[in-house]
């Protein structure tokens, strides 16, 4: 996966629309976001332009219209967003964060099976090393993350 520039929550909303449509004009994206977010057309066009500049979208000129195509898949975008979120959490608290996500979100039976399979295949350790302060020596009391 390519290194992606971080994008705003509003830009993620645009990307979700583009991914669901697979390709779209600014008008079609604008219609969805007008209904979903009550955004006006100039807002949507600004966000589309930013996403093109950031490399998330590419454009194709067809007649008088620009067709927007995602340059990354929804799976790649989600993985990047999750990696950013996990990187912002103490490595010793990743498990608790994942548990909270599971508790607070509706999951399908297929989701449950996927999570169960991932856990069954995971190599577990007795203690996760803290990375909050670089290579801190948590056993020496230099870290308060536990």
mmCIF file with all atom_site columns, C-alpha atoms in Angstrom:
data_model
loop_
_atom_site.group_PDB
_atom_site.id
_atom_site.type_symbol
_atom_site.label_atom_id
_atom_site.label_alt_id
_atom_site.label_comp_id
_atom_site.label_asym_id
_atom_site.label_entity_id
_atom_site.label_seq_id
_atom_site.pdbx_PDB_ins_code
_atom_site.Cartn_x
_atom_site.Cartn_y
_atom_site.Cartn_z
_atom_site.occupancy
_atom_site.B_iso_or_equiv
_atom_site.pdbx_formal_charge
_atom_site.auth_seq_id
_atom_site.auth_comp_id
_atom_site.auth_asym_id
_atom_site.auth_atom_id
_atom_site.pdbx_PDB_model_num
ATOM 1   C CA . UNK A 1 1   ? 0.000   0.000   0.000   1.00 0.00 ? 1   UNK A CA 1
ATOM 2   C CA . UNK A 1 2   ? 1.254   3.472   -0.796  1.00 0.00 ? 2   UNK A CA 1
ATOM 3   C CA . UNK A 1 3   ? 1.897   6.022   1.933   1.00 0.00 ? 3   UNK A CA 1
ATOM 4   C CA . UNK A 1 4   ? -1.248  8.057   2.206   1.00 0.00 ? 4   UNK A CA 1
ATOM 5   C CA . UNK A 1 5   ? -1.633  11.618  3.391   1.00 0.00 ? 5   UNK A CA 1
ATOM 6   C CA . UNK A 1 6   ? -4.067  11.872  6.273   1.00 0.00 ? 6   UNK A CA 1
ATOM 7   C CA . UNK A 1 7   ? -7.516  13.092  5.290   1.00 0.00 ? 7   UNK A CA 1
ATOM 8   C CA . UNK A 1 8   ? -10.277 14.763  7.274   1.00 0.00 ? 8   UNK A CA 1
ATOM 9   C CA . UNK A 1 9   ? -13.537 13.221  8.428   1.00 0.00 ? 9   UNK A CA 1
ATOM 10  C CA . UNK A 1 10  ? -15.392 15.138  5.714   1.00 0.00 ? 10  UNK A CA 1
ATOM 11  C CA . UNK A 1 11  ? -13.015 13.760  3.091   1.00 0.00 ? 11  UNK A CA 1
ATOM 12  C CA . UNK A 1 12  ? -13.657 10.239  4.434   1.00 0.00 ? 12  UNK A CA 1
ATOM 13  C CA . UNK A 1 13  ? -17.386 10.835  3.903   1.00 0.00 ? 13  UNK A CA 1
ATOM 14  C CA . UNK A 1 14  ? -16.690 11.661  0.243   1.00 0.00 ? 14  UNK A CA 1
ATOM 15  C CA . UNK A 1 15  ? -14.492 8.585   -0.128  1.00 0.00 ? 15  UNK A CA 1
ATOM 16  C CA . UNK A 1 16  ? -17.232 6.342   1.297   1.00 0.00 ? 16  UNK A CA 1
ATOM 17  C CA . UNK A 1 17  ? -19.611 7.667   -1.362  1.00 0.00 ? 17  UNK A CA 1
ATOM 18  C CA . UNK A 1 18  ? -17.061 7.181   -4.158  1.00 0.00 ? 18  UNK A CA 1
ATOM 19  C CA . UNK A 1 19  ? -16.292 3.634   -2.988  1.00 0.00 ? 19  UNK A CA 1
ATOM 20  C CA . UNK A 1 20  ? -19.991 2.775   -2.895  1.00 0.00 ? 20  UNK A CA 1
ATOM 21  C CA . UNK A 1 21  ? -20.542 4.172   -6.407  1.00 0.00 ? 21  UNK A CA 1
ATOM 22  C CA . UNK A 1 22  ? -17.167 2.886   -7.748  1.00 0.00 ? 22  UNK A CA 1
ATOM 23  C CA . UNK A 1 23  ? -16.921 5.977   -9.964  1.00 0.00 ? 23  UNK A CA 1
ATOM 24  C CA . UNK A 1 24  ? -18.897 9.166   -9.864  1.00 0.00 ? 24  UNK A CA 1
ATOM 25  C CA . UNK A 1 25  ? -19.379 12.702  -11.084 1.00 0.00 ? 25  UNK A CA 1
ATOM 26  C CA . UNK A 1 26  ? -19.300 15.598  -8.645  1.00 0.00 ? 26  UNK A CA 1
ATOM 27  C CA . UNK A 1 27  ? -23.055 15.890  -9.190  1.00 0.00 ? 27  UNK A CA 1
ATOM 28  C CA . UNK A 1 28  ? -23.760 12.280  -8.144  1.00 0.00 ? 28  UNK A CA 1
ATOM 29  C CA . UNK A 1 29  ? -21.513 12.581  -5.082  1.00 0.00 ? 29  UNK A CA 1
ATOM 30  C CA . UNK A 1 30  ? -23.101 15.936  -4.275  1.00 0.00 ? 30  UNK A CA 1
ATOM 31  C CA . UNK A 1 31  ? -26.609 14.485  -4.421  1.00 0.00 ? 31  UNK A CA 1
ATOM 32  C CA . UNK A 1 32  ? -25.747 11.742  -1.937  1.00 0.00 ? 32  UNK A CA 1
ATOM 33  C CA . UNK A 1 33  ? -23.971 14.133  0.423   1.00 0.00 ? 33  UNK A CA 1
ATOM 34  C CA . UNK A 1 34  ? -26.747 16.730  0.176   1.00 0.00 ? 34  UNK A CA 1
ATOM 35  C CA . UNK A 1 35  ? -29.171 14.090  1.415   1.00 0.00 ? 35  UNK A CA 1
ATOM 36  C CA . UNK A 1 36  ? -26.815 12.511  3.966   1.00 0.00 ? 36  UNK A CA 1
ATOM 37  C CA . UNK A 1 37  ? -24.936 15.564  5.316   1.00 0.00 ? 37  UNK A CA 1
ATOM 38  C CA . UNK A 1 38  ? -26.916 18.519  3.937   1.00 0.00 ? 38  UNK A CA 1
ATOM 39  C CA . UNK A 1 39  ? -23.780 19.739  2.141   1.00 0.00 ? 39  UNK A CA 1
ATOM 40  C CA . UNK A 1 40  ? -24.039 22.146  -0.754  1.00 0.00 ? 40  UNK A CA 1
ATOM 41  C CA . UNK A 1 41  ? -22.405 21.466  -4.141  1.00 0.00 ? 41  UNK A CA 1
ATOM 42  C CA . UNK A 1 42  ? -19.394 23.791  -3.634  1.00 0.00 ? 42  UNK A CA 1
ATOM 43  C CA . UNK A 1 43  ? -18.473 21.929  -0.428  1.00 0.00 ? 43  UNK A CA 1
ATOM 44  C CA . UNK A 1 44  ? -18.499 18.595  -2.228  1.00 0.00 ? 44  UNK A CA 1
ATOM 45  C CA . UNK A 1 45  ? -16.483 19.971  -5.158  1.00 0.00 ? 45  UNK A CA 1
ATOM 46  C CA . UNK A 1 46  ? -13.884 21.425  -2.773  1.00 0.00 ? 46  UNK A CA 1
ATOM 47  C CA . UNK A 1 47  ? -13.520 18.095  -0.998  1.00 0.00 ? 47  UNK A CA 1
ATOM 48  C CA . UNK A 1 48  ? -13.258 16.199  -4.292  1.00 0.00 ? 48  UNK A CA 1
ATOM 49  C CA . UNK A 1 49  ? -10.488 18.572  -5.405  1.00 0.00 ? 49  UNK A CA 1
ATOM 50  C CA . UNK A 1 50  ? -8.586  18.047  -2.147  1.00 0.00 ? 50  UNK A CA 1
ATOM 51  C CA . UNK A 1 51  ? -8.861  14.277  -2.510  1.00 0.00 ? 51  UNK A CA 1
ATOM 52  C CA . UNK A 1 52  ? -7.467  14.474  -6.049  1.00 0.00 ? 52  UNK A CA 1
ATOM 53  C CA . UNK A 1 53  ? -4.516  16.581  -4.801  1.00 0.00 ? 53  UNK A CA 1
ATOM 54  C CA . UNK A 1 54  ? -3.905  14.132  -1.940  1.00 0.00 ? 54  UNK A CA 1
ATOM 55  C CA . UNK A 1 55  ? -3.873  11.193  -4.350  1.00 0.00 ? 55  UNK A CA 1
ATOM 56  C CA . UNK A 1 56  ? -7.016  9.412   -3.166  1.00 0.00 ? 56  UNK A CA 1
ATOM 57  C CA . UNK A 1 57  ? -8.946  10.128  -6.370  1.00 0.00 ? 57  UNK A CA 1
ATOM 58  C CA . UNK A 1 58  ? -8.123  10.497  -10.021 1.00 0.00 ? 58  UNK A CA 1
ATOM 59  C CA . UNK A 1 59  ? -10.256 12.161  -12.658 1.00 0.00 ? 59  UNK A CA 1
ATOM 60  C CA . UNK A 1 60  ? -11.230 11.271  -16.191 1.00 0.00 ? 60  UNK A CA 1
ATOM 61  C CA . UNK A 1 61  ? -12.762 13.916  -18.444 1.00 0.00 ? 61  UNK A CA 1
ATOM 62  C CA . UNK A 1 62  ? -15.810 12.618  -20.305 1.00 0.00 ? 62  UNK A CA 1
ATOM 63  C CA . UNK A 1 63  ? -17.483 15.341  -22.353 1.00 0.00 ? 63  UNK A CA 1
ATOM 64  C CA . UNK A 1 64  ? -18.181 18.250  -20.013 1.00 0.00 ? 64  UNK A CA 1
ATOM 65  C CA . UNK A 1 65  ? -17.939 16.099  -16.885 1.00 0.00 ? 65  UNK A CA 1
ATOM 66  C CA . UNK A 1 66  ? -15.165 14.772  -14.701 1.00 0.00 ? 66  UNK A CA 1
ATOM 67  C CA . UNK A 1 67  ? -15.539 11.199  -13.528 1.00 0.00 ? 67  UNK A CA 1
ATOM 68  C CA . UNK A 1 68  ? -13.855 10.512  -10.195 1.00 0.00 ? 68  UNK A CA 1
ATOM 69  C CA . UNK A 1 69  ? -12.235 7.122   -9.536  1.00 0.00 ? 69  UNK A CA 1
ATOM 70  C CA . UNK A 1 70  ? -10.676 6.020   -6.247  1.00 0.00 ? 70  UNK A CA 1
ATOM 71  C CA . UNK A 1 71  ? -6.953  5.283   -6.431  1.00 0.00 ? 71  UNK A CA 1
ATOM 72  C CA . UNK A 1 72  ? -7.150  2.976   -3.422  1.00 0.00 ? 72  UNK A CA 1
ATOM 73  C CA . UNK A 1 73  ? -9.695  0.381   -2.422  1.00 0.00 ? 73  UNK A CA 1
ATOM 74  C CA . UNK A 1 74  ? -12.004 0.810   0.540   1.00 0.00 ? 74  UNK A CA 1
ATOM 75  C CA . UNK A 1 75  ? -10.111 -2.025  2.225   1.00 0.00 ? 75  UNK A CA 1
ATOM 76  C CA . UNK A 1 76  ? -6.783  -0.194  1.780   1.00 0.00 ? 76  UNK A CA 1
ATOM 77  C CA . UNK A 1 77  ? -8.267  3.045   3.066   1.00 0.00 ? 77  UNK A CA 1
ATOM 78  C CA . UNK A 1 78  ? -9.797  1.337   6.081   1.00 0.00 ? 78  UNK A CA 1
ATOM 79  C CA . UNK A 1 79  ? -6.543  -0.461  6.860   1.00 0.00 ? 79  UNK A CA 1
ATOM 80  C CA . UNK A 1 80  ? -4.654  2.833   6.736   1.00 0.00 ? 80  UNK A CA 1
ATOM 81  C CA . UNK A 1 81  ? -7.182  4.510   9.037   1.00 0.00 ? 81  UNK A CA 1
ATOM 82  C CA . UNK A 1 82  ? -7.063  1.608   11.498  1.00 0.00 ? 82  UNK A CA 1
ATOM 83  C CA . UNK A 1 83  ? -3.252  1.601   11.472  1.00 0.00 ? 83  UNK A CA 1
ATOM 84  C CA . UNK A 1 84  ? -3.271  5.329   12.290  1.00 0.00 ? 84  UNK A CA 1
ATOM 85  C CA . UNK A 1 85  ? -5.705  4.753   15.161  1.00 0.00 ? 85  UNK A CA 1
ATOM 86  C CA . UNK A 1 86  ? -3.730  1.830   16.606  1.00 0.00 ? 86  UNK A CA 1
ATOM 87  C CA . UNK A 1 87  ? -0.488  3.814   16.363  1.00 0.00 ? 87  UNK A CA 1
ATOM 88  C CA . UNK A 1 88  ? -2.042  6.489   18.582  1.00 0.00 ? 88  UNK A CA 1
ATOM 89  C CA . UNK A 1 89  ? -2.855  3.995   21.371  1.00 0.00 ? 89  UNK A CA 1
ATOM 90  C CA . UNK A 1 90  ? -0.354  2.555   23.848  1.00 0.00 ? 90  UNK A CA 1
ATOM 91  C CA . UNK A 1 91  ? 0.648   -0.908  22.617  1.00 0.00 ? 91  UNK A CA 1
ATOM 92  C CA . UNK A 1 92  ? -0.404  -2.319  26.000  1.00 0.00 ? 92  UNK A CA 1
ATOM 93  C CA . UNK A 1 93  ? -3.942  -0.962  25.497  1.00 0.00 ? 93  UNK A CA 1
ATOM 94  C CA . UNK A 1 94  ? -4.604  -2.161  21.942  1.00 0.00 ? 94  UNK A CA 1
ATOM 95  C CA . UNK A 1 95  ? -6.535  -5.206  23.202  1.00 0.00 ? 95  UNK A CA 1
ATOM 96  C CA . UNK A 1 96  ? -8.781  -3.069  25.397  1.00 0.00 ? 96  UNK A CA 1
ATOM 97  C CA . UNK A 1 97  ? -9.364  -0.699  22.472  1.00 0.00 ? 97  UNK A CA 1
ATOM 98  C CA . UNK A 1 98  ? -10.336 -3.566  20.173  1.00 0.00 ? 98  UNK A CA 1
ATOM 99  C CA . UNK A 1 99  ? -12.687 -4.930  22.852  1.00 0.00 ? 99  UNK A CA 1
ATOM 100 C CA . UNK A 1 100 ? -14.321 -1.486  23.146  1.00 0.00 ? 100 UNK A CA 1
ATOM 101 C CA . UNK A 1 101 ? -14.819 -1.314  19.370  1.00 0.00 ? 101 UNK A CA 1
ATOM 102 C CA . UNK A 1 102 ? -16.460 -4.744  19.431  1.00 0.00 ? 102 UNK A CA 1
ATOM 103 C CA . UNK A 1 103 ? -18.702 -3.770  22.363  1.00 0.00 ? 103 UNK A CA 1
ATOM 104 C CA . UNK A 1 104 ? -19.843 -0.494  20.807  1.00 0.00 ? 104 UNK A CA 1
ATOM 105 C CA . UNK A 1 105 ? -20.550 -1.649  17.256  1.00 0.00 ? 105 UNK A CA 1
ATOM 106 C CA . UNK A 1 106 ? -23.091 -3.972  15.720  1.00 0.00 ? 106 UNK A CA 1
ATOM 107 C CA . UNK A 1 107 ? -21.455 -7.050  14.194  1.00 0.00 ? 107 UNK A CA 1
ATOM 108 C CA . UNK A 1 108 ? -22.810 -9.704  11.878  1.00 0.00 ? 108 UNK A CA 1
ATOM 109 C CA . UNK A 1 109 ? -22.349 -13.427 12.385  1.00 0.00 ? 109 UNK A CA 1
ATOM 110 C CA . UNK A 1 110 ? -19.792 -13.307 9.565   1.00 0.00 ? 110 UNK A CA 1
ATOM 111 C CA . UNK A 1 111 ? -17.917 -10.541 11.433  1.00 0.00 ? 111 UNK A CA 1
ATOM 112 C CA . UNK A 1 112 ? -17.920 -12.684 14.583  1.00 0.00 ? 112 UNK A CA 1
ATOM 113 C CA . UNK A 1 113 ? -16.524 -15.666 12.661  1.00 0.00 ? 113 UNK A CA 1
ATOM 114 C CA . UNK A 1 114 ? -13.837 -13.484 11.075  1.00 0.00 ? 114 UNK A CA 1
ATOM 115 C CA . UNK A 1 115 ? -12.781 -12.066 14.456  1.00 0.00 ? 115 UNK A CA 1
ATOM 116 C CA . UNK A 1 116 ? -12.832 -15.521 16.096  1.00 0.00 ? 116 UNK A CA 1
ATOM 117 C CA . UNK A 1 117 ? -10.681 -16.956 13.307  1.00 0.00 ? 117 UNK A CA 1
ATOM 118 C CA . UNK A 1 118 ? -8.195  -14.073 13.554  1.00 0.00 ? 118 UNK A CA 1
ATOM 119 C CA . UNK A 1 119 ? -7.903  -14.600 17.326  1.00 0.00 ? 119 UNK A CA 1
ATOM 120 C CA . UNK A 1 120 ? -7.501  -18.376 16.938  1.00 0.00 ? 120 UNK A CA 1
ATOM 121 C CA . UNK A 1 121 ? -4.623  -17.851 14.503  1.00 0.00 ? 121 UNK A CA 1
ATOM 122 C CA . UNK A 1 122 ? -2.899  -15.125 16.534  1.00 0.00 ? 122 UNK A CA 1
ATOM 123 C CA . UNK A 1 123 ? 0.393   -15.882 18.277  1.00 0.00 ? 123 UNK A CA 1
ATOM 124 C CA . UNK A 1 124 ? -0.055  -14.574 21.812  1.00 0.00 ? 124 UNK A CA 1
ATOM 125 C CA . UNK A 1 125 ? 2.542   -13.287 24.259  1.00 0.00 ? 125 UNK A CA 1
ATOM 126 C CA . UNK A 1 126 ? 2.431   -13.029 28.044  1.00 0.00 ? 126 UNK A CA 1
ATOM 127 C CA . UNK A 1 127 ? 3.278   -9.319  28.072  1.00 0.00 ? 127 UNK A CA 1
ATOM 128 C CA . UNK A 1 128 ? 3.093   -6.700  25.343  1.00 0.00 ? 128 UNK A CA 1
ATOM 129 C CA . UNK A 1 129 ? 6.099   -4.412  25.272  1.00 0.00 ? 129 UNK A CA 1
ATOM 130 C CA . UNK A 1 130 ? 5.314   -0.747  25.802  1.00 0.00 ? 130 UNK A CA 1
ATOM 131 C CA . UNK A 1 131 ? 6.396   1.568   22.981  1.00 0.00 ? 131 UNK A CA 1
ATOM 132 C CA . UNK A 1 132 ? 5.073   4.821   24.444  1.00 0.00 ? 132 UNK A CA 1
ATOM 133 C CA . UNK A 1 133 ? 8.515   6.153   25.319  1.00 0.00 ? 133 UNK A CA 1
ATOM 134 C CA . UNK A 1 134 ? 10.494  4.388   22.632  1.00 0.00 ? 134 UNK A CA 1
ATOM 135 C CA . UNK A 1 135 ? 12.329  1.466   24.201  1.00 0.00 ? 135 UNK A CA 1
ATOM 136 C CA . UNK A 1 136 ? 11.290  2.196   27.772  1.00 0.00 ? 136 UNK A CA 1
ATOM 137 C CA . UNK A 1 137 ? 11.943  -0.277  30.513  1.00 0.00 ? 137 UNK A CA 1
ATOM 138 C CA . UNK A 1 138 ? 8.424   -0.665  31.937  1.00 0.00 ? 138 UNK A CA 1
ATOM 139 C CA . UNK A 1 139 ? 9.650   -3.127  34.547  1.00 0.00 ? 139 UNK A CA 1
ATOM 140 C CA . UNK A 1 140 ? 11.831  -0.352  35.953  1.00 0.00 ? 140 UNK A CA 1
ATOM 141 C CA . UNK A 1 141 ? 8.815   1.872   36.509  1.00 0.00 ? 141 UNK A CA 1
ATOM 142 C CA . UNK A 1 142 ? 9.546   4.386   33.772  1.00 0.00 ? 142 UNK A CA 1
ATOM 143 C CA . UNK A 1 143 ? 6.150   3.948   32.210  1.00 0.00 ? 143 UNK A CA 1
ATOM 144 C CA . UNK A 1 144 ? 2.699   4.440   33.668  1.00 0.00 ? 144 UNK A CA 1
ATOM 145 C CA . UNK A 1 145 ? 0.682   2.943   30.813  1.00 0.00 ? 145 UNK A CA 1
ATOM 146 C CA . UNK A 1 146 ? -0.177  -0.355  32.505  1.00 0.00 ? 146 UNK A CA 1
#
